[in-house]
């Protein structure tokens, strides 16, 4: 993957500034988290030149308005050296101050667009490079200044040059988040059909597919996307093209699949009804790919960055399950290995990426909520003991696991007995002592279902000294705990006491 | 007839288990409400935060394959759920130790916590058994506290002397005090109890002891520093268990440190005689 390789390379080269890199990453991460909380999480991508290894902002010559102005002047008046000047301009435009100077300058964009659409192919390439640098600006008023170029950028998407197309795509993609006006214009200019045919026609050029899907993902994350953009996208051929990229074949490129999967995630989670996507095979496609990725991971083939693809696929499957009626579940989910793969993913990522493990158990909950078959599968495939072992882990993991176990217990009496045989009761005796109220209440809920299911279970619970746990909870501060434990004791468990003596018989 | 058919269609395919639960919930008063649910998460849900950050770090060329700061995987803590006890523990063993030390052998009548089933039995017998009081006037009823010794004595004092002389016990052994000052303390506590009582109705009256012990830090004594705390706890229990006629100089200053707010504790565990099992009418 070209992105990952570059970062690793960079880190390896500059041994001394590894700490700097770490600090920068931490700072950036903090900024990203804050941006997400503000609902303003936006990223742009910068396509580097072939000769560049890292985005180097430091310049040999001090950048400034002076440089821009003189370069523009040269461009206007020179004949044969336009390409060289454009190249120089693109380097200067890496600097944020220069970007602002450029757009303030009258006629600068007009000049650039002229070169973009001129007869000189090399100049066109350098011109689009300049636009790309501008699009990467963090100032939100730079992108709108590039609007005059967009009709041409869109036209060029169907052109033959890969590099050129890539630059056009990333430029458009970078412009999307910056303003409503930009997106409106792009939509009017037909960006959706353009992207669709781009992906369709250049299906085998991984870099182009990646770039196009990235651009689409930028559109789909917009604030107004659910109303203005997503309906159009769903009606287009884009969903099926995106899905077609998600097949694991030998030519499989991780990077384009990552972008397509994120697009699908944004599509699925923005609408409640995903029937169309279901009909196009979204659930089966995503789950099959998850299964093969999960298989690779559990075998130890953890390709770098594979979680970047696993993550959005999990979300697609998790959310789209809510649109799938129970009776269609088996038809849609043809891969019976999904439960096992999901459990494998949880184990594989529990310590390195607990958030990923958490989302995986969320998917397992959605899978087992209304499906007796998948609950049964967890039992027959012996996946339950592994889940029970995850009950110590907090921050959303153990509560979700209890949900899954409750889903199983809810379905059939015989499942409850099996759960007991797998040690769930003794695990509950521990979870009932946890500080987390939700864990205790959920444990009580499962305990209720299990004791009601069969006298064998109730007896075993009493044998494990569970009654004293419940007695403690009867006098707890939280009403939900008191009510449940009292109800359980009085209605269902007292008859199983084996040590009632005359002294402590209830008062008549 | 339509009705039975409709009923049959409705219950068709459902397990007996679900039917039984349905009928239970229709009874009313059933507090259990779990139903399986598919959880839908929107794009900005907090559960998705880490994954989004991971994605955007990659987009911004900041991805590194090995996470350098391994995110800490959290483990749930355990907490003593006895009302009034605020102990929190990081391991199950710690919780068990706490529970066994402070809550297992609790006298139902007076809420005192005793360290073993045997001492609890002796306590109940000597304090709360009127038959004992009667018999003790004529026979040697006070057992030696040392297990296996077997000797009995006519009075508390005789036993104490025996413990000191023969078994080398300290004169201020905590679990052998008289209940001379008990009455005074109990009336004081009863007043406070009425004010604080909220949940428990007809359960054995609870008094200050467990609260006193439970409000201490949860860390079990390991080093010398915490040993003191533990001792203070124990001193507090025994202080009001059997307020000493002797050793007043040691007891008096310690007592005022602790609050005697009534916890809603009850006795349980196999050691206590007057169990509450079978009592009804819990206020919900």
mmCIF file of N, CA, C and O in Angstrom, chain B residues 139-229:
data_model
loop_
_atom_site.group_PDB
_atom_site.id
_atom_site.type_symbol
_atom_site.label_atom_id
_atom_site.label_comp_id
_atom_site.label_asym_id
_atom_site.label_seq_id
_atom_site.Cartn_x
_atom_site.Cartn_y
_atom_site.Cartn_z
ATOM 1 N N UNK B 139 -25.005 -22.738 85.605
ATOM 2 C CA UNK B 139 -23.985 -23.616 85.039
ATOM 3 C C UNK B 139 -22.865 -22.806 84.417
ATOM 4 O O UNK B 139 -23.007 -21.621 84.152
ATOM 5 N N UNK B 140 -21.797 -23.520 84.128
ATOM 6 C CA UNK B 140 -20.689 -22.905 83.388
ATOM 7 C C UNK B 140 -21.053 -22.876 81.917
ATOM 8 O O UNK B 140 -21.004 -23.882 81.220
ATOM 9 N N UNK B 141 -21.431 -21.698 81.450
ATOM 10 C CA UNK B 141 -21.891 -21.604 80.062
ATOM 11 C C UNK B 141 -20.912 -20.898 79.128
ATOM 12 O O UNK B 141 -21.008 -21.038 77.922
ATOM 13 N N UNK B 142 -20.012 -20.141 79.719
ATOM 14 C CA UNK B 142 -19.115 -19.352 78.866
ATOM 15 C C UNK B 142 -17.994 -20.231 78.340
ATOM 16 O O UNK B 142 -17.149 -20.690 79.095
ATOM 17 N N UNK B 143 -18.009 -20.449 77.061
ATOM 18 C CA UNK B 143 -17.001 -21.325 76.459
ATOM 19 C C UNK B 143 -15.686 -20.587 76.289
ATOM 20 O O UNK B 143 -15.662 -19.387 76.016
ATOM 21 N N UNK B 144 -14.633 -21.350 76.372
ATOM 22 C CA UNK B 144 -13.341 -20.779 76.000
ATOM 23 C C UNK B 144 -13.365 -20.490 74.502
ATOM 24 O O UNK B 144 -13.859 -21.299 73.720
ATOM 25 N N UNK B 145 -12.795 -19.356 74.137
ATOM 26 C CA UNK B 145 -12.852 -18.959 72.731
ATOM 27 C C UNK B 145 -11.886 -19.723 71.846
ATOM 28 O O UNK B 145 -12.002 -19.722 70.630
ATOM 29 N N UNK B 146 -10.934 -20.371 72.476
ATOM 30 C CA UNK B 146 -9.959 -21.098 71.667
ATOM 31 C C UNK B 146 -10.558 -22.429 71.242
ATOM 32 O O UNK B 146 -10.989 -23.226 72.081
ATOM 33 N N UNK B 147 -10.552 -22.621 69.984
ATOM 34 C CA UNK B 147 -11.161 -23.838 69.452
ATOM 35 C C UNK B 147 -10.392 -25.058 69.932
ATOM 36 O O UNK B 147 -9.183 -25.124 69.889
ATOM 37 N N UNK B 148 -11.103 -26.043 70.393
ATOM 38 C CA UNK B 148 -10.456 -27.267 70.844
ATOM 39 C C UNK B 148 -10.192 -27.310 72.336
ATOM 40 O O UNK B 148 -9.934 -28.365 72.901
ATOM 41 N N UNK B 149 -10.261 -26.155 72.985
ATOM 42 C CA UNK B 149 -9.962 -26.136 74.425
ATOM 43 C C UNK B 149 -11.089 -26.791 75.207
ATOM 44 O O UNK B 149 -10.857 -27.637 76.051
ATOM 45 N N UNK B 150 -12.311 -26.347 74.916
ATOM 46 C CA UNK B 150 -13.453 -27.048 75.489
ATOM 47 C C UNK B 150 -13.859 -26.621 76.880
ATOM 48 O O UNK B 150 -14.913 -27.013 77.368
ATOM 49 N N UNK B 151 -13.045 -25.820 77.545
ATOM 50 C CA UNK B 151 -13.395 -25.459 78.919
ATOM 51 C C UNK B 151 -14.525 -24.447 78.951
ATOM 52 O O UNK B 151 -14.679 -23.641 78.044
ATOM 53 N N UNK B 152 -15.270 -24.515 80.010
ATOM 54 C CA UNK B 152 -16.363 -23.565 80.177
ATOM 55 C C UNK B 152 -16.240 -22.876 81.533
ATOM 56 O O UNK B 152 -15.619 -23.403 82.454
ATOM 57 N N UNK B 153 -16.865 -21.721 81.643
ATOM 58 C CA UNK B 153 -16.700 -20.896 82.838
ATOM 59 C C UNK B 153 -18.029 -20.303 83.257
ATOM 60 O O UNK B 153 -18.944 -20.129 82.470
ATOM 61 N N UNK B 154 -18.069 -19.963 84.537
ATOM 62 C CA UNK B 154 -19.321 -19.432 85.069
ATOM 63 C C UNK B 154 -19.568 -17.998 84.626
ATOM 64 O O UNK B 154 -20.702 -17.595 84.417
ATOM 65 N N UNK B 155 -18.476 -17.216 84.532
ATOM 66 C CA UNK B 155 -18.680 -15.827 84.122
ATOM 67 C C UNK B 155 -17.752 -15.473 82.982
ATOM 68 O O UNK B 155 -16.747 -16.132 82.729
ATOM 69 N N UNK B 156 -18.068 -14.378 82.410
ATOM 70 C CA UNK B 156 -17.263 -13.764 81.356
ATOM 71 C C UNK B 156 -15.858 -13.487 81.875
ATOM 72 O O UNK B 156 -14.851 -13.723 81.199
ATOM 73 N N UNK B 157 -15.792 -13.015 83.081
ATOM 74 C CA UNK B 157 -14.496 -12.633 83.620
ATOM 75 C C UNK B 157 -13.621 -13.849 83.815
ATOM 76 O O UNK B 157 -12.416 -13.817 83.532
ATOM 77 N N UNK B 158 -14.209 -14.909 84.280
ATOM 78 C CA UNK B 158 -13.439 -16.142 84.454
ATOM 79 C C UNK B 158 -12.860 -16.596 83.121
ATOM 80 O O UNK B 158 -11.712 -17.021 83.030
ATOM 81 N N UNK B 159 -13.681 -16.491 82.145
ATOM 82 C CA UNK B 159 -13.195 -16.906 80.836
ATOM 83 C C UNK B 159 -12.054 -16.015 80.394
ATOM 84 O O UNK B 159 -11.042 -16.448 79.843
ATOM 85 N N UNK B 160 -12.192 -14.763 80.619
ATOM 86 C CA UNK B 160 -11.169 -13.833 80.187
ATOM 87 C C UNK B 160 -9.853 -14.125 80.898
ATOM 88 O O UNK B 160 -8.787 -14.134 80.290
ATOM 89 N N UNK B 161 -9.948 -14.353 82.192
ATOM 90 C CA UNK B 161 -8.733 -14.688 82.931
ATOM 91 C C UNK B 161 -8.069 -15.930 82.350
ATOM 92 O O UNK B 161 -6.855 -16.006 82.212
ATOM 93 N N UNK B 162 -8.901 -16.887 82.063
ATOM 94 C CA UNK B 162 -8.398 -18.133 81.466
ATOM 95 C C UNK B 162 -7.691 -17.861 80.151
ATOM 96 O O UNK B 162 -6.584 -18.345 79.896
ATOM 97 N N UNK B 163 -8.297 -17.036 79.337
ATOM 98 C CA UNK B 163 -7.708 -16.709 78.042
ATOM 99 C C UNK B 163 -6.357 -16.037 78.205
ATOM 100 O O UNK B 163 -5.413 -16.306 77.466
ATOM 101 N N UNK B 164 -6.275 -15.167 79.196
ATOM 102 C CA UNK B 164 -5.025 -14.441 79.378
ATOM 103 C C UNK B 164 -3.964 -15.348 79.976
ATOM 104 O O UNK B 164 -2.832 -15.388 79.519
ATOM 105 N N UNK B 165 -4.372 -16.089 81.006
ATOM 106 C CA UNK B 165 -3.369 -16.882 81.709
ATOM 107 C C UNK B 165 -2.929 -18.091 80.899
ATOM 108 O O UNK B 165 -1.751 -18.357 80.734
ATOM 109 N N UNK B 166 -3.893 -18.841 80.430
ATOM 110 C CA UNK B 166 -3.561 -20.117 79.790
ATOM 111 C C UNK B 166 -3.208 -19.924 78.318
ATOM 112 O O UNK B 166 -2.220 -20.460 77.833
ATOM 113 N N UNK B 167 -4.016 -19.165 77.626
ATOM 114 C CA UNK B 167 -3.791 -19.063 76.177
ATOM 115 C C UNK B 167 -3.004 -17.830 75.786
ATOM 116 O O UNK B 167 -2.812 -17.576 74.592
ATOM 117 N N UNK B 168 -2.535 -17.080 76.772
ATOM 118 C CA UNK B 168 -1.691 -15.915 76.511
ATOM 119 C C UNK B 168 -2.351 -14.877 75.624
ATOM 120 O O UNK B 168 -1.683 -14.248 74.790
ATOM 121 N N UNK B 169 -3.602 -14.723 75.766
ATOM 122 C CA UNK B 169 -4.303 -13.704 74.987
ATOM 123 C C UNK B 169 -4.037 -12.320 75.573
ATOM 124 O O UNK B 169 -3.763 -12.185 76.759
ATOM 125 N N UNK B 170 -4.138 -11.284 74.786
ATOM 126 C CA UNK B 170 -4.001 -9.936 75.314
ATOM 127 C C UNK B 170 -5.221 -9.569 76.148
ATOM 128 O O UNK B 170 -6.323 -10.072 75.886
ATOM 129 N N UNK B 171 -5.046 -8.700 77.086
ATOM 130 C CA UNK B 171 -6.164 -8.341 77.958
ATOM 131 C C UNK B 171 -7.291 -7.622 77.206
ATOM 132 O O UNK B 171 -8.417 -7.614 77.651
ATOM 133 N N UNK B 172 -6.936 -7.021 76.101
ATOM 134 C CA UNK B 172 -7.980 -6.286 75.400
ATOM 135 C C UNK B 172 -8.392 -6.998 74.124
ATOM 136 O O UNK B 172 -8.629 -6.378 73.092
ATOM 137 N N UNK B 173 -8.470 -8.317 74.216
ATOM 138 C CA UNK B 173 -8.842 -9.093 73.037
ATOM 139 C C UNK B 173 -10.188 -8.610 72.515
ATOM 140 O O UNK B 173 -11.155 -8.473 73.249
ATOM 141 N N UNK B 174 -10.221 -8.348 71.246
ATOM 142 C CA UNK B 174 -11.367 -7.654 70.688
ATOM 143 C C UNK B 174 -12.661 -8.418 70.712
ATOM 144 O O UNK B 174 -13.727 -7.819 70.704
ATOM 145 N N UNK B 175 -12.537 -9.688 70.636
ATOM 146 C CA UNK B 175 -13.785 -10.436 70.486
ATOM 147 C C UNK B 175 -14.271 -11.019 71.802
ATOM 148 O O UNK B 175 -15.005 -11.985 71.834
ATOM 149 N N UNK B 176 -13.814 -10.433 72.859
ATOM 150 C CA UNK B 176 -14.301 -10.883 74.146
ATOM 151 C C UNK B 176 -14.531 -9.664 75.016
ATOM 152 O O UNK B 176 -13.730 -9.305 75.851
ATOM 153 N N UNK B 177 -15.599 -9.012 74.769
ATOM 154 C CA UNK B 177 -15.928 -7.872 75.599
ATOM 155 C C UNK B 177 -17.290 -8.116 76.214
ATOM 156 O O UNK B 177 -18.078 -8.894 75.682
ATOM 157 N N UNK B 178 -17.547 -7.389 77.246
ATOM 158 C CA UNK B 178 -18.867 -7.528 77.853
ATOM 159 C C UNK B 178 -19.820 -6.582 77.161
ATOM 160 O O UNK B 178 -19.425 -5.656 76.464
ATOM 161 N N UNK B 179 -21.062 -6.800 77.402
ATOM 162 C CA UNK B 179 -22.005 -5.885 76.769
ATOM 163 C C UNK B 179 -22.525 -4.862 77.761
ATOM 164 O O UNK B 179 -23.639 -4.397 77.687
ATOM 165 N N UNK B 180 -21.649 -4.484 78.645
ATOM 166 C CA UNK B 180 -22.088 -3.597 79.712
ATOM 167 C C UNK B 180 -22.615 -2.272 79.183
ATOM 168 O O UNK B 180 -23.671 -1.812 79.581
ATOM 169 N N UNK B 181 -21.878 -1.684 78.260
ATOM 170 C CA UNK B 181 -22.291 -0.371 77.788
ATOM 171 C C UNK B 181 -23.157 -0.453 76.558
ATOM 172 O O UNK B 181 -23.439 0.522 75.898
ATOM 173 N N UNK B 182 -23.560 -1.596 76.259
ATOM 174 C CA UNK B 182 -24.284 -1.791 75.001
ATOM 175 C C UNK B 182 -25.587 -1.026 74.972
ATOM 176 O O UNK B 182 -25.951 -0.409 73.996
ATOM 177 N N UNK B 183 -26.263 -1.089 76.078
ATOM 178 C CA UNK B 183 -27.599 -0.497 76.102
ATOM 179 C C UNK B 183 -27.587 0.965 75.725
ATOM 180 O O UNK B 183 -28.369 1.434 74.896
ATOM 181 N N UNK B 184 -26.640 1.693 76.304
ATOM 182 C CA UNK B 184 -26.576 3.135 76.075
ATOM 183 C C UNK B 184 -26.365 3.428 74.590
ATOM 184 O O UNK B 184 -27.024 4.265 74.001
ATOM 185 N N UNK B 185 -25.430 2.705 74.031
ATOM 186 C CA UNK B 185 -25.121 2.955 72.622
ATOM 187 C C UNK B 185 -26.278 2.597 71.719
ATOM 188 O O UNK B 185 -26.518 3.231 70.732
ATOM 189 N N UNK B 186 -26.951 1.585 72.112
ATOM 190 C CA UNK B 186 -28.010 1.124 71.200
ATOM 191 C C UNK B 186 -29.144 2.106 71.125
ATOM 192 O O UNK B 186 -29.721 2.331 70.076
ATOM 193 N N UNK B 187 -29.482 2.714 72.239
ATOM 194 C CA UNK B 187 -30.582 3.674 72.177
ATOM 195 C C UNK B 187 -30.193 4.845 71.302
ATOM 196 O O UNK B 187 -30.977 5.350 70.508
ATOM 197 N N UNK B 188 -28.954 5.220 71.433
ATOM 198 C CA UNK B 188 -28.489 6.333 70.602
ATOM 199 C C UNK B 188 -28.629 5.986 69.134
ATOM 200 O O UNK B 188 -29.104 6.766 68.331
ATOM 201 N N UNK B 189 -28.260 4.801 68.800
ATOM 202 C CA UNK B 189 -28.320 4.397 67.409
ATOM 203 C C UNK B 189 -29.735 4.230 66.926
ATOM 204 O O UNK B 189 -30.033 4.482 65.772
ATOM 205 N N UNK B 190 -30.576 3.813 67.767
ATOM 206 C CA UNK B 190 -31.949 3.605 67.340
ATOM 207 C C UNK B 190 -32.556 4.899 66.834
ATOM 208 O O UNK B 190 -33.278 4.908 65.860
ATOM 209 N N UNK B 191 -32.234 6.010 67.499
ATOM 210 C CA UNK B 191 -32.783 7.285 67.050
ATOM 211 C C UNK B 191 -32.309 7.580 65.647
ATOM 212 O O UNK B 191 -33.068 7.984 64.790
ATOM 213 N N UNK B 192 -31.031 7.378 65.437
ATOM 214 C CA UNK B 192 -30.497 7.664 64.116
ATOM 215 C C UNK B 192 -31.095 6.741 63.081
ATOM 216 O O UNK B 192 -31.332 7.119 61.966
ATOM 217 N N UNK B 193 -31.348 5.563 63.480
ATOM 218 C CA UNK B 193 -31.854 4.569 62.539
ATOM 219 C C UNK B 193 -33.181 5.013 61.955
ATOM 220 O O UNK B 193 -33.405 4.939 60.768
ATOM 221 N N UNK B 194 -34.051 5.494 62.810
ATOM 222 C CA UNK B 194 -35.368 5.861 62.295
ATOM 223 C C UNK B 194 -35.256 6.897 61.203
ATOM 224 O O UNK B 194 -35.985 6.874 60.232
ATOM 225 N N UNK B 195 -34.327 7.799 61.400
ATOM 226 C CA UNK B 195 -34.189 8.858 60.404
ATOM 227 C C UNK B 195 -33.681 8.317 59.073
ATOM 228 O O UNK B 195 -34.132 8.726 58.014
ATOM 229 N N UNK B 196 -32.766 7.407 59.164
ATOM 230 C CA UNK B 196 -32.094 6.999 57.930
ATOM 231 C C UNK B 196 -32.749 5.825 57.232
ATOM 232 O O UNK B 196 -32.445 5.531 56.093
ATOM 233 N N UNK B 197 -33.602 5.164 57.867
ATOM 234 C CA UNK B 197 -34.170 3.944 57.293
ATOM 235 C C UNK B 197 -34.974 4.250 56.057
ATOM 236 O O UNK B 197 -35.891 5.037 56.087
ATOM 237 N N UNK B 198 -34.639 3.650 54.992
ATOM 238 C CA UNK B 198 -35.441 3.939 53.810
ATOM 239 C C UNK B 198 -35.958 2.693 53.121
ATOM 240 O O UNK B 198 -37.098 2.615 52.737
ATOM 241 N N UNK B 199 -35.076 1.764 52.971
ATOM 242 C CA UNK B 199 -35.473 0.628 52.148
ATOM 243 C C UNK B 199 -36.055 -0.497 52.970
ATOM 244 O O UNK B 199 -37.071 -1.071 52.636
ATOM 245 N N UNK B 200 -35.349 -0.797 54.006
ATOM 246 C CA UNK B 200 -35.641 -2.040 54.695
ATOM 247 C C UNK B 200 -36.817 -1.896 55.629
ATOM 248 O O UNK B 200 -36.851 -1.015 56.471
ATOM 249 N N UNK B 201 -37.737 -2.764 55.492
ATOM 250 C CA UNK B 201 -38.920 -2.691 56.333
ATOM 251 C C UNK B 201 -38.825 -3.586 57.546
ATOM 252 O O UNK B 201 -38.595 -3.157 58.656
ATOM 253 N N UNK B 202 -39.047 -4.844 57.251
ATOM 254 C CA UNK B 202 -39.224 -5.743 58.377
ATOM 255 C C UNK B 202 -38.022 -6.615 58.590
ATOM 256 O O UNK B 202 -38.117 -7.673 59.162
ATOM 257 N N UNK B 203 -36.919 -6.156 58.112
ATOM 258 C CA UNK B 203 -35.717 -6.940 58.288
ATOM 259 C C UNK B 203 -35.141 -6.660 59.659
ATOM 260 O O UNK B 203 -35.472 -5.671 60.274
ATOM 261 N N UNK B 204 -34.282 -7.526 60.083
ATOM 262 C CA UNK B 204 -33.599 -7.297 61.367
ATOM 263 C C UNK B 204 -33.045 -5.888 61.381
ATOM 264 O O UNK B 204 -32.476 -5.415 60.434
ATOM 265 N N UNK B 205 -33.162 -5.273 62.464
ATOM 266 C CA UNK B 205 -32.706 -3.892 62.572
ATOM 267 C C UNK B 205 -31.216 -3.827 62.365
ATOM 268 O O UNK B 205 -30.466 -4.601 62.924
ATOM 269 N N UNK B 206 -30.831 -2.900 61.617
ATOM 270 C CA UNK B 206 -29.406 -2.798 61.333
ATOM 271 C C UNK B 206 -28.840 -1.634 62.104
ATOM 272 O O UNK B 206 -29.479 -0.609 62.277
ATOM 273 N N UNK B 207 -27.652 -1.817 62.533
ATOM 274 C CA UNK B 207 -27.025 -0.770 63.313
ATOM 275 C C UNK B 207 -25.648 -0.479 62.775
ATOM 276 O O UNK B 207 -25.250 -1.035 61.790
ATOM 277 N N UNK B 208 -24.937 0.338 63.453
ATOM 278 C CA UNK B 208 -23.817 0.997 62.807
ATOM 279 C C UNK B 208 -22.606 0.199 62.382
ATOM 280 O O UNK B 208 -21.791 0.692 61.660
ATOM 281 N N UNK B 209 -22.482 -0.982 62.845
ATOM 282 C CA UNK B 209 -21.183 -1.635 62.723
ATOM 283 C C UNK B 209 -20.685 -1.836 61.304
ATOM 284 O O UNK B 209 -19.606 -1.448 60.950
ATOM 285 N N UNK B 210 -21.487 -2.438 60.503
ATOM 286 C CA UNK B 210 -21.007 -2.764 59.162
ATOM 287 C C UNK B 210 -20.646 -1.509 58.422
ATOM 288 O O UNK B 210 -19.677 -1.450 57.707
ATOM 289 N N UNK B 211 -21.429 -0.507 58.598
ATOM 290 C CA UNK B 211 -21.176 0.775 57.953
ATOM 291 C C UNK B 211 -19.796 1.276 58.332
ATOM 292 O O UNK B 211 -19.003 1.680 57.513
ATOM 293 N N UNK B 212 -19.533 1.200 59.611
ATOM 294 C CA UNK B 212 -18.249 1.656 60.103
ATOM 295 C C UNK B 212 -17.127 0.916 59.412
ATOM 296 O O UNK B 212 -16.177 1.486 58.946
ATOM 297 N N UNK B 213 -17.280 -0.356 59.329
ATOM 298 C CA UNK B 213 -16.215 -1.145 58.734
ATOM 299 C C UNK B 213 -16.156 -0.943 57.240
ATOM 300 O O UNK B 213 -15.112 -0.886 56.655
ATOM 301 N N UNK B 214 -17.295 -0.824 56.645
ATOM 302 C CA UNK B 214 -17.314 -0.806 55.191
ATOM 303 C C UNK B 214 -16.846 0.508 54.620
ATOM 304 O O UNK B 214 -16.432 0.591 53.489
ATOM 305 N N UNK B 215 -16.946 1.566 55.384
ATOM 306 C CA UNK B 215 -16.528 2.843 54.841
ATOM 307 C C UNK B 215 -15.037 3.011 54.814
ATOM 308 O O UNK B 215 -14.518 3.985 54.342
ATOM 309 N N UNK B 216 -14.359 2.045 55.358
ATOM 310 C CA UNK B 216 -12.903 2.133 55.322
ATOM 311 C C UNK B 216 -12.431 1.855 53.909
ATOM 312 O O UNK B 216 -13.161 1.294 53.121
ATOM 313 N N UNK B 217 -11.197 2.226 53.619
ATOM 314 C CA UNK B 217 -10.667 1.945 52.271
ATOM 315 C C UNK B 217 -10.683 0.468 51.986
ATOM 316 O O UNK B 217 -10.535 -0.341 52.867
ATOM 317 N N UNK B 218 -10.842 0.172 50.752
ATOM 318 C CA UNK B 218 -11.051 -1.219 50.385
ATOM 319 C C UNK B 218 -9.769 -2.017 50.395
ATOM 320 O O UNK B 218 -9.793 -3.220 50.436
ATOM 321 N N UNK B 219 -8.635 -1.334 50.341
ATOM 322 C CA UNK B 219 -7.395 -2.097 50.243
ATOM 323 C C UNK B 219 -7.185 -2.928 51.479
ATOM 324 O O UNK B 219 -7.207 -2.414 52.589
ATOM 325 N N UNK B 220 -7.013 -4.159 51.295
ATOM 326 C CA UNK B 220 -6.761 -5.016 52.440
ATOM 327 C C UNK B 220 -5.361 -4.742 52.949
ATOM 328 O O UNK B 220 -4.480 -4.389 52.175
ATOM 329 N N UNK B 221 -5.135 -4.878 54.200
ATOM 330 C CA UNK B 221 -3.819 -4.514 54.771
ATOM 331 C C UNK B 221 -2.693 -5.372 54.204
ATOM 332 O O UNK B 221 -2.793 -6.587 54.203
ATOM 333 N N UNK B 222 -1.737 -4.676 53.676
ATOM 334 C CA UNK B 222 -0.549 -5.392 53.217
ATOM 335 C C UNK B 222 0.661 -4.930 54.012
ATOM 336 O O UNK B 222 1.307 -5.681 54.691
ATOM 337 N N UNK B 223 0.891 -3.650 53.932
ATOM 338 C CA UNK B 223 2.031 -3.120 54.666
ATOM 339 C C UNK B 223 1.619 -2.613 56.019
ATOM 340 O O UNK B 223 0.471 -2.685 56.404
ATOM 341 N N UNK B 224 2.556 -2.102 56.712
ATOM 342 C CA UNK B 224 2.282 -1.672 58.073
ATOM 343 C C UNK B 224 1.295 -0.543 58.144
ATOM 344 O O UNK B 224 0.475 -0.459 59.034
ATOM 345 N N UNK B 225 1.357 0.322 57.174
ATOM 346 C CA UNK B 225 0.501 1.505 57.203
ATOM 347 C C UNK B 225 -0.962 1.118 57.164
ATOM 348 O O UNK B 225 -1.775 1.554 57.952
ATOM 349 N N UNK B 226 -1.277 0.274 56.250
ATOM 350 C CA UNK B 226 -2.681 -0.096 56.132
ATOM 351 C C UNK B 226 -3.106 -1.026 57.246
ATOM 352 O O UNK B 226 -4.270 -1.177 57.522
ATOM 353 N N UNK B 227 -2.167 -1.630 57.866
ATOM 354 C CA UNK B 227 -2.496 -2.513 58.969
ATOM 355 C C UNK B 227 -3.234 -1.740 60.033
ATOM 356 O O UNK B 227 -4.149 -2.213 60.657
ATOM 357 N N UNK B 228 -2.817 -0.522 60.194
ATOM 358 C CA UNK B 228 -3.465 0.293 61.223
ATOM 359 C C UNK B 228 -4.920 0.526 60.908
ATOM 360 O O UNK B 228 -5.780 0.464 61.754
ATOM 361 N N UNK B 229 -5.175 0.818 59.668
ATOM 362 C CA UNK B 229 -6.550 1.074 59.284
ATOM 363 C C UNK B 229 -7.411 -0.133 59.585
ATOM 364 O O UNK B 229 -8.492 -0.032 60.119
#
